Short mmCIF file of C-alpha atoms and ligand atoms in Angstrom, two decimals:
data_model
loop_
_atom_site.label_atom_id
_atom_site.label_comp_id
_atom_site.label_asym_id
_atom_site.label_seq_id
_atom_site.Cartn_x
_atom_site.Cartn_y
_atom_site.Cartn_z
CA MET A 1047 9.17 2.39 -10.03
CA THR A 1048 8.10 1.69 -6.31
CA PRO A 1049 5.21 -0.67 -4.87
CA GLY A 1050 3.16 0.41 -2.21
CA THR A 1051 -0.22 0.06 -0.99
CA ARG A 1052 -2.09 -3.07 -1.34
CA ASP A 1053 0.98 -5.43 -2.69
CA ALA A 1054 3.07 -5.15 0.09
CA PRO A 1055 4.16 -8.29 1.28
CA PRO A 1056 1.50 -10.06 3.59
CA THR A 1057 3.47 -11.96 6.01
CA ALA A 1058 2.46 -13.13 8.68
CA THR A 1059 3.94 -10.68 11.52
CA LYS A 1060 4.69 -7.49 9.20
CA ASP A 1061 7.79 -5.94 10.17
CA ALA A 1062 7.28 -2.45 11.16
CA SER A 1063 9.15 -0.73 8.27
CA GLN A 1064 6.85 -2.53 5.81
CA GLU A 1065 3.71 -0.93 7.68
CA ARG A 1066 5.33 2.08 7.52
CA GLN A 1067 6.41 1.86 3.78
CA LYS A 1068 2.68 1.26 2.73
CA GLN A 1069 1.57 4.09 4.87
CA LEU A 1070 3.91 6.62 3.18
CA ILE A 1071 3.19 5.63 0.02
CA GLY A 1072 -0.82 5.20 0.13
CA GLY A 1073 -0.38 9.08 1.94
CA TYR A 1074 1.43 10.17 -0.70
CA PHE A 1075 -1.71 9.55 -3.08
CA ASP A 1076 -4.84 10.65 -0.46
CA GLU A 1077 -2.46 13.87 -0.75
CA LEU A 1078 -2.54 14.13 -4.29
CA ALA A 1079 -6.20 14.21 -4.51
CA GLU A 1080 -5.90 17.01 -2.36
CA VAL A 1081 -3.65 19.13 -3.70
CA GLU A 1082 -6.18 20.99 -6.20
CA ARG A 1083 -8.57 21.69 -3.18
CA ARG A 1084 -5.54 22.74 -1.19
CA GLY A 1085 -4.58 25.36 -3.79
CA ARG A 1086 -1.18 23.95 -4.11
CA LYS A 1087 0.67 22.85 -7.47
CA ALA A 1088 1.34 19.95 -8.82
CA VAL A 1089 4.33 19.08 -11.24
CA TYR A 1090 4.73 15.97 -12.99
CA THR A 1091 8.52 14.63 -13.44
CA PHE A 1092 10.45 11.22 -13.99
CA VAL A 1093 11.99 9.00 -11.35
CA PRO A 1094 15.11 9.35 -12.95
CA GLY A 1095 16.65 12.60 -12.98
CA ASN A 1096 13.50 13.92 -10.39
CA LEU A 1097 14.66 17.10 -8.09
CA THR A 1098 12.55 16.31 -5.22
CA GLU A 1099 13.61 18.63 -2.91
CA LEU A 1100 13.87 21.80 -4.78
CA LEU A 1101 10.28 20.71 -5.55
CA LEU A 1102 9.23 20.34 -2.45
CA ALA A 1103 11.79 23.89 -1.26
CA PHE A 1104 8.98 25.33 -3.39
CA ASP A 1105 5.68 23.56 -1.72
CA VAL A 1106 4.67 22.13 -4.96
CA ALA A 1107 3.36 18.52 -4.77
CA PRO A 1108 5.63 16.06 -7.71
CA VAL A 1109 4.05 13.39 -8.97
CA LEU A 1110 5.50 10.58 -10.93
CA PRO A 1111 3.53 9.31 -14.41
CA GLU A 1112 5.71 5.82 -14.37
CA ILE A 1113 4.63 5.06 -10.49
CA ASN A 1114 1.13 5.91 -11.49
CA ALA A 1115 1.85 2.99 -14.21
CA LEU A 1116 3.49 0.55 -12.08
CA GLN A 1117 1.35 0.66 -9.23
CA SER A 1118 -1.96 0.25 -11.88
CA GLY A 1119 -0.18 -2.55 -13.52
CA MET A 1120 0.13 -4.47 -9.72
CA ARG A 1121 -3.54 -3.73 -9.26
CA GLY A 1122 -4.30 -5.31 -12.67
CA LEU A 1123 -5.53 -2.08 -14.31
CA SER A 1124 -3.00 -1.60 -16.69
CA LYS A 1125 -4.37 -3.83 -19.34
CA ASP A 1126 -7.15 -1.94 -20.03
CA TYR A 1127 -5.49 1.02 -19.83
CA ILE A 1128 -3.20 0.15 -22.94
CA ALA A 1129 -6.09 -1.20 -24.70
CA LEU A 1130 -7.17 2.18 -24.57
CA ALA A 1131 -4.28 3.84 -25.55
CA GLU A 1132 -3.31 1.15 -28.56
CA LYS A 1133 -7.32 2.01 -29.54
CA ALA A 1134 -5.99 5.62 -30.15
CA GLY A 1135 -3.31 4.87 -32.09
CA HIS A 1136 -0.08 4.08 -30.55
CA SER A 1137 1.75 1.82 -31.14
CA GLU A 1138 2.27 -2.04 -29.58
CA ASP A 1139 5.99 -0.81 -29.40
CA VAL A 1140 5.54 2.26 -27.19
CA CYS A 1141 6.77 1.98 -23.80
CA THR A 1142 3.52 0.73 -21.65
CA TYR A 1143 4.37 2.87 -19.26
CA VAL A 1144 3.29 5.80 -21.41
CA LYS A 1145 0.49 3.79 -22.98
CA CYS A 1146 -1.10 2.88 -19.31
CA ASP A 1147 -0.16 6.75 -18.11
CA LEU A 1148 -2.58 7.50 -21.56
CA GLY A 1149 -5.26 4.99 -20.93
CA MET A 1150 -5.34 6.14 -17.35
CA LEU A 1151 -5.33 9.55 -18.67
CA GLU A 1152 -8.29 8.84 -21.06
CA SER A 1153 -10.17 7.12 -18.17
CA GLY A 1154 -10.71 10.13 -16.23
CA ASN A 1155 -6.94 10.35 -14.30
CA ILE A 1156 -8.21 8.20 -11.34
CA GLY A 1157 -4.49 6.90 -9.68
CA PRO A 1158 -3.92 3.51 -8.74
CA THR A 1159 -5.43 3.68 -4.96
CA GLY A 1160 -8.51 4.85 -6.71
CA LYS A 1161 -7.86 8.38 -5.68
CA ARG A 1162 -8.07 10.88 -8.04
CA LEU A 1163 -4.65 12.46 -10.02
CA PRO A 1164 -3.92 16.14 -10.04
CA SER A 1165 -3.70 17.79 -13.45
CA PRO A 1166 -0.08 18.91 -13.97
CA ASP A 1167 0.80 22.88 -13.72
CA LEU A 1168 3.86 22.28 -14.76
CA LEU A 1169 5.63 19.54 -16.73
CA LEU A 1170 9.35 19.23 -15.25
CA LEU A 1171 11.44 17.22 -17.69
CA SER A 1172 14.30 16.17 -16.62
CA TYR A 1173 16.17 14.08 -19.85
CA THR A 1174 18.39 11.44 -18.49
CA GLY A 1175 19.06 9.48 -21.34
CA CYS A 1176 15.99 8.07 -22.13
CA PHE A 1177 14.49 9.56 -25.42
CA THR A 1178 10.75 8.52 -24.67
CA PHE A 1179 10.85 10.50 -21.69
CA LEU A 1180 10.66 13.52 -24.33
CA LYS A 1181 8.05 11.53 -26.21
CA TRP A 1182 5.90 11.04 -23.33
CA PHE A 1183 5.39 14.93 -22.02
CA GLU A 1184 4.85 15.70 -25.48
CA LEU A 1185 1.51 14.03 -25.48
CA LEU A 1186 0.68 15.22 -22.08
CA ARG A 1187 1.22 19.20 -22.81
CA GLU A 1188 -1.32 18.35 -25.90
CA LYS A 1189 -3.78 16.89 -23.37
CA TYR A 1190 -3.09 19.12 -20.51
CA ARG A 1191 -2.26 22.41 -22.73
CA CYS A 1192 0.11 23.20 -19.52
CA PRO A 1193 4.11 24.30 -19.99
CA VAL A 1194 7.15 22.27 -20.17
CA THR A 1195 10.12 22.91 -18.56
CA MET A 1196 13.21 20.68 -20.17
CA LEU A 1197 16.70 20.44 -17.99
CA HIS A 1198 18.75 18.79 -20.20
CA VAL A 1199 21.36 16.03 -18.91
CA PRO A 1200 24.39 15.77 -20.94
CA TYR A 1201 24.68 11.74 -21.82
CA GLN A 1202 27.54 9.79 -19.99
CA ALA A 1203 29.47 8.58 -23.55
CA ASP A 1204 32.86 8.61 -21.99
CA GLY A 1205 31.24 7.33 -18.61
CA ARG A 1206 32.01 10.32 -16.76
CA ILE A 1207 30.98 13.44 -15.79
CA THR A 1208 33.14 16.61 -16.56
CA ASP A 1209 32.89 20.04 -15.14
CA GLU A 1210 31.70 21.10 -17.87
CA MET A 1211 28.65 18.59 -17.97
CA ARG A 1212 27.87 19.60 -14.26
CA THR A 1213 28.39 23.55 -15.01
CA TYR A 1214 26.02 23.27 -17.59
CA VAL A 1215 23.12 21.29 -15.77
CA VAL A 1216 23.39 24.30 -13.38
CA ASP A 1217 23.10 26.71 -15.48
CA GLN A 1218 20.00 25.15 -16.24
CA LEU A 1219 18.77 25.12 -12.94
CA ARG A 1220 19.60 28.89 -12.36
CA LYS A 1221 18.42 29.92 -15.62
CA LYS A 1222 15.38 27.98 -16.43
CA VAL A 1223 14.23 25.32 -13.70
CA ILE A 1224 13.95 27.71 -10.66
CA PRO A 1225 12.36 30.66 -12.44
CA ALA A 1226 9.80 28.41 -13.71
CA LEU A 1227 9.17 26.98 -10.49
CA GLU A 1228 9.16 30.47 -9.27
CA ARG A 1229 6.79 31.20 -11.56
CA VAL A 1230 3.95 28.30 -11.07
CA SER A 1231 4.71 28.35 -7.40
CA GLY A 1232 4.55 31.69 -6.45
CA ARG A 1233 7.46 31.81 -4.04
CA ALA A 1234 11.09 32.59 -4.19
CA TYR A 1235 13.75 30.10 -4.46
CA ASP A 1236 15.30 29.38 -0.61
CA GLU A 1237 18.38 28.04 -0.85
CA ASP A 1238 19.06 28.07 2.81
CA ARG A 1239 15.82 25.80 2.41
CA LEU A 1240 16.92 23.83 -0.25
CA ARG A 1241 19.93 22.75 2.14
CA GLN A 1242 18.06 21.72 4.75
CA LEU A 1243 16.05 19.07 2.24
CA LEU A 1244 19.05 17.85 1.21
CA ALA A 1245 20.68 17.11 4.40
CA ARG A 1246 18.14 14.62 5.11
CA SER A 1247 17.89 13.33 1.70
CA ALA A 1248 21.74 12.52 2.72
CA GLN A 1249 20.84 10.61 6.02
CA ALA A 1250 18.28 8.38 4.24
CA GLU A 1251 20.71 7.61 1.53
CA ASP A 1252 23.17 6.60 3.74
CA ASP A 1253 20.57 4.29 5.47
CA LEU A 1254 19.03 3.15 2.06
CA VAL A 1255 23.13 2.26 0.81
CA ARG A 1256 23.78 0.03 3.99
CA VAL A 1257 20.75 -1.46 3.26
CA LEU A 1258 21.20 -3.07 0.54
CA GLU A 1259 24.90 -3.58 0.86
CA SER A 1260 23.89 -6.00 3.80
CA ALA A 1261 23.23 -8.52 1.32
CA LYS A 1262 26.48 -9.56 1.29
CA HIS A 1263 26.46 -11.38 3.94
CA ARG A 1264 25.32 -14.43 4.11
CA PRO A 1265 22.68 -15.85 4.34
CA SER A 1266 21.59 -12.06 2.60
CA PRO A 1267 19.06 -10.94 5.09
CA ILE A 1268 17.19 -8.69 2.21
CA ASP A 1269 15.88 -9.26 -1.53
CA ALA A 1270 17.55 -6.79 -3.28
CA TYR A 1271 15.11 -7.05 -6.21
CA PHE A 1272 12.08 -8.04 -5.30
CA GLY A 1273 12.10 -6.87 -1.38
CA GLY A 1274 14.52 -4.03 -2.90
CA VAL A 1275 11.58 -2.24 -5.05
CA TYR A 1276 9.82 -1.91 -1.45
CA TYR A 1277 12.79 -0.17 0.05
CA ILE A 1278 13.40 2.00 -2.60
CA GLY A 1279 9.76 3.13 -2.74
CA PRO A 1280 9.93 6.47 -0.52
CA ILE A 1281 12.81 7.63 -1.72
CA PHE A 1282 12.67 6.99 -5.85
CA THR A 1283 9.04 8.66 -5.42
CA ALA A 1284 8.02 11.93 -3.25
CA PHE A 1285 9.89 11.26 0.35
CA ARG A 1286 13.23 11.81 -0.71
CA GLY A 1287 14.49 15.32 1.69
CA THR A 1288 11.62 14.87 3.91
CA GLN A 1289 12.03 13.36 7.91
CA GLU A 1290 9.64 11.14 6.82
CA ALA A 1291 12.25 9.30 4.63
CA VAL A 1292 14.75 9.82 7.49
CA ASP A 1293 12.75 8.12 9.95
CA TYR A 1294 11.71 5.37 7.72
CA TYR A 1295 15.75 4.36 6.13
CA ARG A 1296 16.78 4.57 9.73
CA LEU A 1297 14.13 1.92 10.96
CA LEU A 1298 14.47 -0.49 7.91
CA ARG A 1299 18.47 -0.22 8.51
CA GLU A 1300 17.56 -1.22 12.16
CA GLU A 1301 15.19 -4.08 11.26
CA VAL A 1302 17.72 -5.51 8.21
CA GLU A 1303 20.72 -5.27 10.55
CA GLN A 1304 18.66 -7.06 13.26
CA ARG A 1305 18.14 -10.01 10.77
CA VAL A 1306 21.76 -9.91 9.89
CA ARG A 1307 22.61 -10.33 13.82
CA LEU A 1308 19.64 -13.24 13.88
CA GLY A 1309 21.61 -14.79 10.53
CA GLN A 1310 17.69 -14.11 8.99
CA GLY A 1311 17.39 -15.00 5.48
CA PRO A 1312 14.69 -12.28 3.11
CA VAL A 1313 11.42 -11.59 4.16
CA LEU A 1314 9.25 -13.21 1.79
CA PRO A 1315 5.49 -13.13 0.76
CA GLU A 1316 4.75 -16.52 2.13
CA GLY A 1317 6.74 -15.73 4.92
CA ALA A 1318 10.88 -16.07 6.05
CA LEU A 1319 13.07 -18.05 3.57
CA SER A 1320 13.99 -20.98 5.08
CA GLN A 1321 17.33 -21.96 3.13
CA GLU A 1322 19.38 -19.53 0.90
CA ARG A 1323 20.57 -21.75 -1.93
CA TYR A 1324 21.48 -19.26 -4.91
CA ARG A 1325 22.34 -15.96 -4.56
CA LEU A 1326 21.84 -13.79 -8.12
CA VAL A 1327 22.23 -10.17 -9.50
CA VAL A 1328 19.71 -9.32 -11.65
CA GLU A 1329 19.41 -6.35 -14.65
CA GLY A 1330 16.56 -4.30 -15.89
CA PRO A 1331 13.41 -3.86 -14.34
CA PRO A 1332 10.84 -6.57 -12.65
CA ASN A 1333 7.34 -7.07 -14.36
CA TRP A 1334 4.59 -5.66 -12.24
CA THR A 1335 1.60 -7.29 -13.77
CA SER A 1336 2.75 -10.77 -12.45
CA PHE A 1337 4.82 -9.26 -9.65
CA ARG A 1338 3.81 -11.75 -6.69
CA ARG A 1339 4.07 -14.64 -8.89
CA PHE A 1340 7.71 -14.09 -10.88
CA TRP A 1341 9.25 -13.47 -7.13
CA LYS A 1342 8.04 -16.85 -6.12
CA MET A 1343 9.60 -18.49 -9.29
CA PHE A 1344 12.57 -17.30 -7.55
CA SER A 1345 11.74 -17.83 -3.64
CA ASP A 1346 10.56 -21.12 -4.40
CA GLU A 1347 14.02 -22.30 -5.39
CA GLY A 1348 15.80 -20.59 -2.85
CA ALA A 1349 16.74 -18.10 -4.98
CA VAL A 1350 18.11 -14.95 -3.28
CA VAL A 1351 18.51 -11.90 -5.47
CA VAL A 1352 21.84 -10.21 -3.87
CA ALA A 1353 21.87 -7.37 -6.03
CA SER A 1354 19.86 -5.48 -8.76
CA THR A 1355 20.80 -2.69 -11.08
CA TYR A 1356 17.14 -1.27 -11.28
CA THR A 1357 17.17 -0.46 -7.42
CA LYS A 1358 19.48 1.95 -8.62
CA VAL A 1359 17.32 3.89 -11.39
CA GLY A 1360 16.75 6.51 -9.41
CA GLY A 1361 20.13 7.36 -7.62
CA VAL A 1362 23.26 5.39 -7.79
CA TYR A 1363 23.89 5.68 -4.03
CA ASP A 1364 26.18 2.87 -3.48
CA ASP A 1365 28.64 4.36 -5.86
CA GLY A 1366 29.18 7.00 -2.84
CA PHE A 1367 26.89 9.79 -4.47
CA ARG A 1368 24.83 11.44 -2.17
CA HIS A 1369 23.31 14.99 -2.09
CA ASP A 1370 24.91 17.44 -0.61
CA PRO A 1371 23.63 20.48 1.13
CA GLU A 1372 26.94 22.64 0.97
CA ARG A 1373 26.87 22.52 -2.79
CA PRO A 1374 23.18 22.12 -3.32
CA LEU A 1375 22.97 22.87 -7.46
CA GLU A 1376 25.86 20.97 -8.16
CA SER A 1377 25.01 18.05 -6.56
CA LEU A 1378 21.39 17.82 -7.74
CA ALA A 1379 23.82 18.11 -11.26
CA GLU A 1380 25.65 15.37 -10.47
CA TYR A 1381 22.78 13.77 -9.36
CA CYS A 1382 20.79 13.75 -12.47
CA LEU A 1383 24.50 13.08 -14.22
CA GLY A 1384 24.60 9.79 -12.75
CA CYS A 1385 21.45 8.12 -12.79
CA TYR A 1386 21.41 4.63 -14.14
CA THR A 1387 19.39 5.46 -17.30
CA ASN A 1388 22.06 8.10 -18.09
CA LEU A 1389 25.09 5.53 -17.60
CA ASN A 1390 26.76 4.29 -21.00
CA LEU A 1391 26.80 0.32 -21.84
CA PRO A 1392 30.53 -0.19 -20.32
CA ALA A 1393 29.38 1.48 -17.20
CA ARG A 1394 26.53 -0.65 -16.45
CA VAL A 1395 28.42 -4.06 -17.90
CA GLU A 1396 31.15 -2.85 -15.35
CA LYS A 1397 28.28 -1.86 -12.41
CA THR A 1398 26.58 -5.28 -12.85
CA ALA A 1399 30.10 -7.54 -13.10
CA ARG A 1400 31.38 -5.28 -9.96
CA TYR A 1401 27.67 -6.48 -7.96
CA VAL A 1402 28.75 -10.55 -9.17
CA LEU A 1403 31.93 -10.86 -7.77
CA ASP A 1404 31.16 -7.99 -4.62
CA TYR A 1405 28.14 -9.96 -3.56
CA GLU A 1406 29.70 -13.37 -4.33
CA ALA A 1407 26.65 -13.99 -6.32
CA ASP A 1408 26.18 -17.53 -8.59
CA GLY A 1409 25.70 -15.87 -11.23
CA PHE A 1410 23.27 -13.23 -12.46
CA LEU A 1411 19.93 -12.86 -14.88
CA ILE A 1412 18.90 -10.20 -17.38
CA ASN A 1413 15.21 -9.19 -17.38
CA SER A 1414 14.74 -7.72 -20.96
CA VAL A 1415 11.76 -5.58 -20.71
CA LYS A 1416 9.97 -5.65 -24.05
CA SER A 1417 8.94 -1.77 -23.86
CA CYS A 1418 11.89 -0.12 -22.24
CA ASN A 1419 14.53 0.24 -25.03
CA SER A 1420 16.32 2.32 -22.59
CA PHE A 1421 17.35 -0.93 -20.46
CA SER A 1422 16.65 -3.80 -22.93
CA ALA A 1423 19.33 -1.97 -25.81
CA GLY A 1424 22.36 -3.72 -25.43
CA GLN A 1425 21.73 -6.43 -23.15
CA LEU A 1426 22.78 -9.43 -24.92
CA MET A 1427 26.37 -7.65 -24.83
CA MET A 1428 26.63 -7.14 -21.20
CA LEU A 1429 25.12 -10.80 -21.02
CA ARG A 1430 28.74 -12.05 -22.70
CA GLU A 1431 30.52 -9.76 -21.60
CA ILE A 1432 29.32 -9.92 -17.90
CA GLU A 1433 30.16 -13.81 -18.09
CA ASN A 1434 33.26 -13.16 -19.21
CA ARG A 1435 34.73 -10.63 -16.42
CA THR A 1436 33.31 -12.65 -14.05
CA GLY A 1437 33.00 -16.45 -15.02
CA ARG A 1438 29.33 -16.53 -13.58
CA PRO A 1439 26.95 -17.97 -15.66
CA GLY A 1440 24.16 -15.65 -16.97
CA GLY A 1441 20.45 -16.44 -17.76
CA PHE A 1442 18.10 -13.69 -20.22
CA ILE A 1443 14.36 -13.95 -19.83
CA GLU A 1444 11.88 -11.83 -21.30
CA SER A 1445 8.70 -10.08 -20.04
CA ASP A 1446 7.42 -6.48 -19.90
CA LEU A 1447 7.03 -3.91 -17.51
CA VAL A 1448 3.16 -3.42 -16.85
CA ASP A 1449 1.61 -5.07 -20.49
CA PRO A 1450 0.41 -8.34 -18.73
CA ARG A 1451 -0.03 -10.22 -22.62
CA TYR A 1452 3.92 -10.04 -22.62
CA PHE A 1453 4.24 -12.35 -19.47
CA SER A 1454 4.39 -15.82 -20.10
CA ALA A 1455 5.14 -17.63 -16.83
CA ALA A 1456 5.35 -21.29 -18.26
CA ASN A 1457 8.86 -19.84 -20.28
CA ILE A 1458 9.98 -17.71 -17.43
CA LYS A 1459 9.68 -20.64 -15.54
CA ASN A 1460 11.36 -23.12 -17.84
CA ARG A 1461 14.17 -20.87 -18.60
CA LEU A 1462 14.49 -20.32 -14.26
CA GLU A 1463 14.53 -24.10 -13.62
CA SER A 1464 17.09 -24.85 -16.62
CA TYR A 1465 19.23 -22.14 -15.09
CA PHE A 1466 19.39 -23.19 -11.50
CA GLN A 1467 20.09 -26.79 -12.98
CA MET A 1468 23.11 -25.40 -15.00
CA ILE A 1469 24.36 -23.95 -11.67
CA GLU A 1470 23.76 -27.14 -9.96
CA GLN A 1471 25.96 -28.75 -12.66
CA ARG A 1472 28.79 -26.45 -12.31
CA ARG A 1473 28.66 -26.69 -8.48
CA SER A 1474 29.01 -31.01 -9.07
CA ALA A 1475 31.59 -30.15 -11.53
CA GLY A 1476 33.53 -28.09 -9.06
CA VAL A 1477 33.32 -25.11 -10.57
CA SER A 1478 33.61 -22.30 -8.03
CA ALA A 1479 30.59 -19.64 -7.97
S1 LIG B 76 11.57 3.42 -22.27
FE1 LIG B 76 12.22 2.82 -20.30
S2 LIG B 76 13.13 4.24 -19.03
FE2 LIG B 76 12.17 5.32 -20.91
S3 LIG B 76 9.90 5.80 -19.91
FE3 LIG B 76 9.70 3.96 -20.29
S4 LIG B 76 10.26 2.54 -18.77
FE4 LIG B 76 11.55 4.45 -18.36
#
């Protein structure tokens, strides 16, 4: 879900936080390459509903297949991996993260930075709303012949978390997930260690929220979609609960607060944005194969994304949720239950509409990605509903996650230009944002 290493924005003077983020993500892949040699165990799991603190409490290495796929997409590797998977019989309609992962596996499981990834000792399937997660790990189980432990997280069909749902998840953590991790790691569960990790998570989460909410300023000091995916990198990968994450988010927050004090806009790949012309909210994941090009289509127009739903896919911290060391397993359960992929459509409409109003956006855009039914199903309904609630115009573009065949630059650029013209016309007509 998050970029890093080679694709960090090449600004003339890089912020210290950008350098740090790049080091963290690069170091993570270096460490994964050493896992087997050092006798550590590797646990594959997904970003939404990840139990990173629990894994780190057992000193096992988290491996996140979506991160490997998106990083491969940014490095131009996904096209060939997808072709390999399709040749092996996986349909065009399958999520391209899955096909990219399977193609990478067939090619020797060399990770996006060119270093080998460890094979899984356990597939920890934390099921948070996306059915593809199930099928993906079924395929990996066949390939690796390794155990799977499933944490079943009930869908928030009524838009709320009940006591029964929380208890159901905590029971599974105690009776299934923790024993499986004890078996794999050879270590006993240490709740005090878990509490220490969760306390650090909460600190980093506080700072991340301050960074994301800084976009309420004019001009916004951040781009909360294209820039935002760099910010969520460490916390959505393997760093939640670590001192490195605490330090990174403190540094990032200080830099962003300084930009607010100086009245500066976001840092873009080409340097600083001189004028904020449009404030937008974006729903849906980005395209990774043409990430820079996609971003430039916005920044060339002076469009800044002030809030996005995608940056909540690994945790909806701006709603107030924090990991809680006083309630370790309960708060892990609430984290999984509250994941964006586990929210129903009314909750997603409510959240996106609230962003449009709270961040004083001119409108919102939906990037509907072909691969991801989890995000895309219902987005046209969301478009109409959010327009009705906010009175602000919505735009609709289509692309894909890591399949370059579904990124039509000319088409997207046309649609964006028409969308910005519409906002201009509304301004000329005196229709307030
Ligand atoms: S369908 Fe969407 S949520 Fe599910 S695995 Fe693919 S990208 Fe992730």
